[in-house]
Amino acid sequence: MSAALVAGLLAGYGIAMPVGAVAAYLVALSARTSWRVGAGAALGVATADGLYALISVIGGSALAPALQSITLPLHWASAVVLLALACRSAVTAVARHRGRRVCAGADPDAPSPARAYLRLLGITMTNPITVLYFAAFVLAGRGRAMSGQWGAEVFVLAAFAASASWQLLLAGGGTLLGRALTGSLGRLLTSLVSSAVITGLAVHLLVAGS
């Protein structure tokens, strides 16, 4: 069981720690809203990672070839959603700055924690790289660590816990950033930089998937 725990933690941190468009959006969302909204979004990402860990344990080797055939559509769907979110964030930030409606409190247009959870869950679930990563992790020999009693369950829970801890750390960092940038210009620049980063990563996702 300890081997499954270590394998799950390694898998969870391995997929969560590389900074991508989802991480950039999570930090920006936390910075312009609140810790509760950021935490909801963070748990949405972690839930997707946990679900893909479960899928890979149940039938990753069988699903990997099938996912390969739909990787391109999923790449496009993920990139389009990220681009839409980046544009919306930038337009909202500019409009709010012009109207001088920015304050030190929460964003009036912020989603609820539940909506943030579902939004980030959906975005992360469209990323086929996640399930392929977990399937490869299981097939590369780590599967032996899950062969004992409760091995698979411990692996999935450990992967979820590792991803959740990292995503919550990002949300906390975004919240601290938002508290530091209480001025109108600071919030505007943060939103625009975040939108630019997300756009660049989404374009890279499109190029890599084409």
Coordinates of N, CA and C in Angstrom, one line a residue, residues 108-203:
P108 N -17.1 41.7 -8.9 CA -18.5 41.6 -9.0 C -19.0 40.6 -10.0
D109 N -18.1 40.3 -11.0 CA -18.5 39.4 -12.1 C -17.9 38.0 -11.8
A110 N -17.4 37.8 -10.6 CA -16.8 36.5 -10.3 C -17.8 35.4 -10.2
P111 N -17.4 34.2 -10.7 CA -18.2 33.0 -10.6 C -18.3 32.5 -9.1
S112 N -19.3 31.8 -8.8 CA -19.4 31.2 -7.5 C -18.4 30.1 -7.4
P113 N -18.0 29.6 -6.2 CA -17.1 28.5 -6.1 C -17.5 27.3 -6.8
A114 N -18.8 27.0 -6.8 CA -19.4 25.8 -7.5 C -19.2 26.0 -9.0
R115 N -19.5 27.2 -9.6 CA -19.3 27.4 -11.0 C -17.8 27.3 -11.4
A116 N -17.0 27.9 -10.5 CA -15.5 27.8 -10.8 C -15.0 26.4 -10.8
Y117 N -15.6 25.6 -9.9 CA -15.2 24.1 -9.8 C -15.6 23.4 -11.2
L118 N -16.9 23.7 -11.6 CA -17.3 23.0 -12.8 C -16.6 23.5 -14.0
R119 N -16.2 24.8 -14.1 CA -15.5 25.4 -15.2 C -14.2 24.8 -15.4
L120 N -13.4 24.7 -14.3 CA -12.1 24.1 -14.3 C -12.1 22.6 -14.5
L121 N -13.1 22.0 -14.0 CA -13.2 20.5 -14.2 C -13.4 20.3 -15.7
G122 N -14.3 21.0 -16.3 CA -14.5 20.8 -17.8 C -13.3 21.1 -18.6
I123 N -12.6 22.2 -18.3 CA -11.4 22.6 -19.1 C -10.4 21.5 -18.9
T124 N -10.1 21.0 -17.7 CA -9.1 20.0 -17.5 C -9.5 18.6 -18.1
M125 N -10.8 18.3 -18.1 CA -11.2 17.0 -18.7 C -11.1 17.0 -20.2
T126 N -11.0 18.1 -20.9 CA -10.8 18.1 -22.3 C -9.3 17.9 -22.7
N127 N -8.5 17.8 -21.7 CA -7.0 17.6 -22.0 C -6.7 16.1 -22.1
P128 N -6.5 15.6 -23.3 CA -6.3 14.2 -23.4 C -4.9 13.8 -22.9
I129 N -4.0 14.7 -22.8 CA -2.6 14.4 -22.3 C -2.7 13.8 -20.9
T130 N -3.7 14.3 -20.1 CA -3.8 13.8 -18.7 C -4.0 12.3 -18.6
V131 N -5.0 11.8 -19.3 CA -5.2 10.4 -19.2 C -4.1 9.6 -19.9
L132 N -3.5 10.1 -21.0 CA -2.4 9.4 -21.6 C -1.2 9.3 -20.6
Y133 N -1.0 10.4 -19.9 CA 0.1 10.4 -18.9 C -0.1 9.4 -17.9
F134 N -1.3 9.3 -17.3 CA -1.6 8.3 -16.2 C -1.5 6.9 -16.8
A135 N -2.0 6.7 -18.0 CA -2.0 5.4 -18.6 C -0.5 4.9 -18.8
A136 N 0.3 5.8 -19.3 CA 1.7 5.5 -19.4 C 2.4 5.3 -18.1
F137 N 2.0 6.0 -17.1 CA 2.6 5.8 -15.7 C 2.3 4.5 -15.2
V138 N 1.0 4.0 -15.4 CA 0.6 2.7 -14.9 C 1.3 1.6 -15.7
L139 N 1.4 1.8 -17.0 CA 2.0 0.7 -17.9 C 3.5 0.6 -17.8
A140 N 4.1 1.7 -17.3 CA 5.6 1.7 -17.3 C 6.2 1.0 -16.1
G141 N 5.4 0.2 -15.4 CA 5.9 -0.6 -14.3 C 5.4 -0.2 -12.9
R142 N 4.8 1.0 -12.9 CA 4.2 1.4 -11.6 C 3.0 0.6 -11.2
G143 N 2.4 -0.1 -12.2 CA 1.2 -0.9 -12.0 C 1.5 -2.0 -11.0
R144 N 2.7 -2.4 -10.8 CA 3.0 -3.5 -9.8 C 2.7 -3.0 -8.4
A145 N 2.9 -1.6 -8.2 CA 2.7 -1.1 -6.9 C 1.2 -1.1 -6.6
M146 N 0.3 -1.3 -7.5 CA -1.1 -1.2 -7.3 C -1.7 -2.6 -7.3
S147 N -0.9 -3.7 -7.3 CA -1.4 -5.0 -7.4 C -1.9 -5.6 -6.1
G148 N -1.5 -5.0 -5.0 CA -2.0 -5.5 -3.7 C -3.4 -5.0 -3.3
Q149 N -3.8 -5.4 -2.1 CA -5.1 -5.0 -1.7 C -5.2 -3.5 -1.5
W150 N -6.2 -2.9 -2.0 CA -6.5 -1.5 -2.0 C -5.4 -0.7 -2.7
G151 N -4.5 -1.3 -3.5 CA -3.5 -0.6 -4.2 C -4.0 0.4 -5.1
A152 N -5.0 0.0 -6.0 CA -5.5 0.9 -7.0 C -6.2 2.1 -6.3
E153 N -7.0 1.8 -5.3 CA -7.7 2.9 -4.6 C -6.8 3.9 -3.9
V154 N -5.7 3.4 -3.3 CA -4.7 4.3 -2.7 C -4.0 5.1 -3.7
F155 N -3.7 4.5 -4.9 CA -3.0 5.3 -6.0 C -3.9 6.4 -6.5
V156 N -5.2 6.2 -6.7 CA -6.1 7.2 -7.2 C -6.3 8.3 -6.2
L157 N -6.5 8.0 -4.9 CA -6.6 9.0 -3.9 C -5.4 9.8 -3.6
A158 N -4.2 9.1 -3.7 CA -3.0 9.8 -3.6 C -2.7 10.8 -4.7
A159 N -3.1 10.4 -5.9 CA -2.9 11.3 -7.1 C -3.8 12.5 -7.0
F160 N -5.1 12.3 -6.5 CA -6.0 13.4 -6.3 C -5.5 14.3 -5.2
A161 N -5.0 13.8 -4.1 CA -4.5 14.6 -3.0 C -3.3 15.4 -3.4
A162 N -2.4 14.8 -4.2 CA -1.2 15.5 -4.6 C -1.6 16.7 -5.6
S163 N -2.5 16.4 -6.5 CA -2.9 17.4 -7.4 C -3.6 18.5 -6.7
A164 N -4.5 18.2 -5.7 CA -5.3 19.1 -5.0 C -4.4 20.1 -4.2
S165 N -3.4 19.5 -3.5 CA -2.5 20.3 -2.7 C -1.7 21.3 -3.6
W166 N -1.3 20.9 -4.8 CA -0.6 21.8 -5.6 C -1.5 22.9 -6.2
Q167 N -2.7 22.5 -6.6 CA -3.7 23.5 -7.2 C -4.1 24.5 -6.1
L168 N -4.3 24.0 -4.9 CA -4.7 24.9 -3.8 C -3.5 25.9 -3.5
L169 N -2.3 25.4 -3.6 CA -1.2 26.3 -3.4 C -1.2 27.4 -4.5
L170 N -1.5 27.0 -5.7 CA -1.5 28.1 -6.8 C -2.7 29.1 -6.5
A171 N -3.8 28.5 -6.0 CA -4.9 29.4 -5.7 C -4.6 30.4 -4.6
G172 N -3.9 29.8 -3.6 CA -3.4 30.7 -2.5 C -2.5 31.8 -2.9
G173 N -1.5 31.4 -3.8 CA -0.6 32.4 -4.4 C -1.4 33.5 -5.2
G174 N -2.4 33.1 -5.9 CA -3.1 34.0 -6.7 C -3.9 35.0 -5.7
T175 N -4.4 34.4 -4.6 CA -5.2 35.3 -3.7 C -4.3 36.3 -3.1
L176 N -3.1 35.9 -2.7 CA -2.1 36.8 -2.1 C -1.7 37.9 -3.1
L177 N -1.6 37.5 -4.4 CA -1.3 38.4 -5.5 C -2.4 39.5 -5.6
G178 N -3.6 39.0 -5.6 CA -4.7 39.9 -5.7 C -4.8 40.9 -4.5
R179 N -4.5 40.5 -3.3 CA -4.5 41.4 -2.2 C -3.4 42.4 -2.3
A180 N -2.3 42.0 -2.9 CA -1.2 43.0 -3.1 C -1.5 44.0 -4.1
L181 N -2.2 43.6 -5.2 CA -2.5 44.5 -6.3 C -4.0 45.0 -6.1
T182 N -4.1 45.9 -5.2 CA -5.5 46.4 -4.9 C -5.9 47.6 -5.7
G183 N -4.9 48.2 -6.4 CA -5.2 49.3 -7.3 C -5.9 48.9 -8.6
S184 N -6.5 49.9 -9.2 CA -7.1 49.6 -10.5 C -6.1 49.2 -11.6
L185 N -5.0 49.9 -11.7 CA -4.0 49.6 -12.7 C -3.4 48.3 -12.5
G186 N -3.1 48.0 -11.2 CA -2.5 46.7 -10.9 C -3.4 45.5 -11.3
R187 N -4.7 45.6 -11.0 CA -5.6 44.5 -11.4 C -5.7 44.4 -12.9
L188 N -5.7 45.6 -13.6 CA -5.8 45.5 -15.0 C -4.6 44.9 -15.6
L189 N -3.4 45.2 -15.2 CA -2.2 44.6 -15.7 C -2.1 43.1 -15.5
T190 N -2.5 42.7 -14.3 CA -2.5 41.3 -13.9 C -3.4 40.5 -14.8
S191 N -4.6 41.0 -15.1 CA -5.6 40.3 -15.9 C -5.1 40.3 -17.4
L192 N -4.5 41.4 -17.9 CA -4.0 41.4 -19.2 C -2.8 40.5 -19.4
V193 N -1.9 40.5 -18.5 CA -0.8 39.5 -18.6 C -1.2 38.1 -18.5
S194 N -2.1 37.8 -17.6 CA -2.7 36.4 -17.5 C -3.4 36.0 -18.8
S195 N -4.2 36.9 -19.4 CA -4.8 36.6 -20.7 C -3.8 36.4 -21.8
A196 N -2.7 37.2 -21.8 CA -1.7 37.0 -22.8 C -1.0 35.6 -22.7
V197 N -0.7 35.2 -21.4 CA -0.1 33.9 -21.2 C -1.0 32.8 -21.6
I198 N -2.3 32.9 -21.2 CA -3.2 31.8 -21.6 C -3.4 31.7 -23.1
T199 N -3.5 32.9 -23.8 CA -3.6 32.9 -25.2 C -2.4 32.2 -25.9
G200 N -1.2 32.6 -25.4 CA 0.0 32.0 -25.9 C 0.1 30.5 -25.7
L201 N -0.3 30.0 -24.6 CA -0.3 28.6 -24.3 C -1.4 27.8 -25.1
A202 N -2.5 28.5 -25.3 CA -3.6 27.9 -26.1 C -3.2 27.8 -27.5
V203 N -2.5 28.8 -28.1 CA -2.0 28.7 -29.4 C -1.0 27.6 -29.6

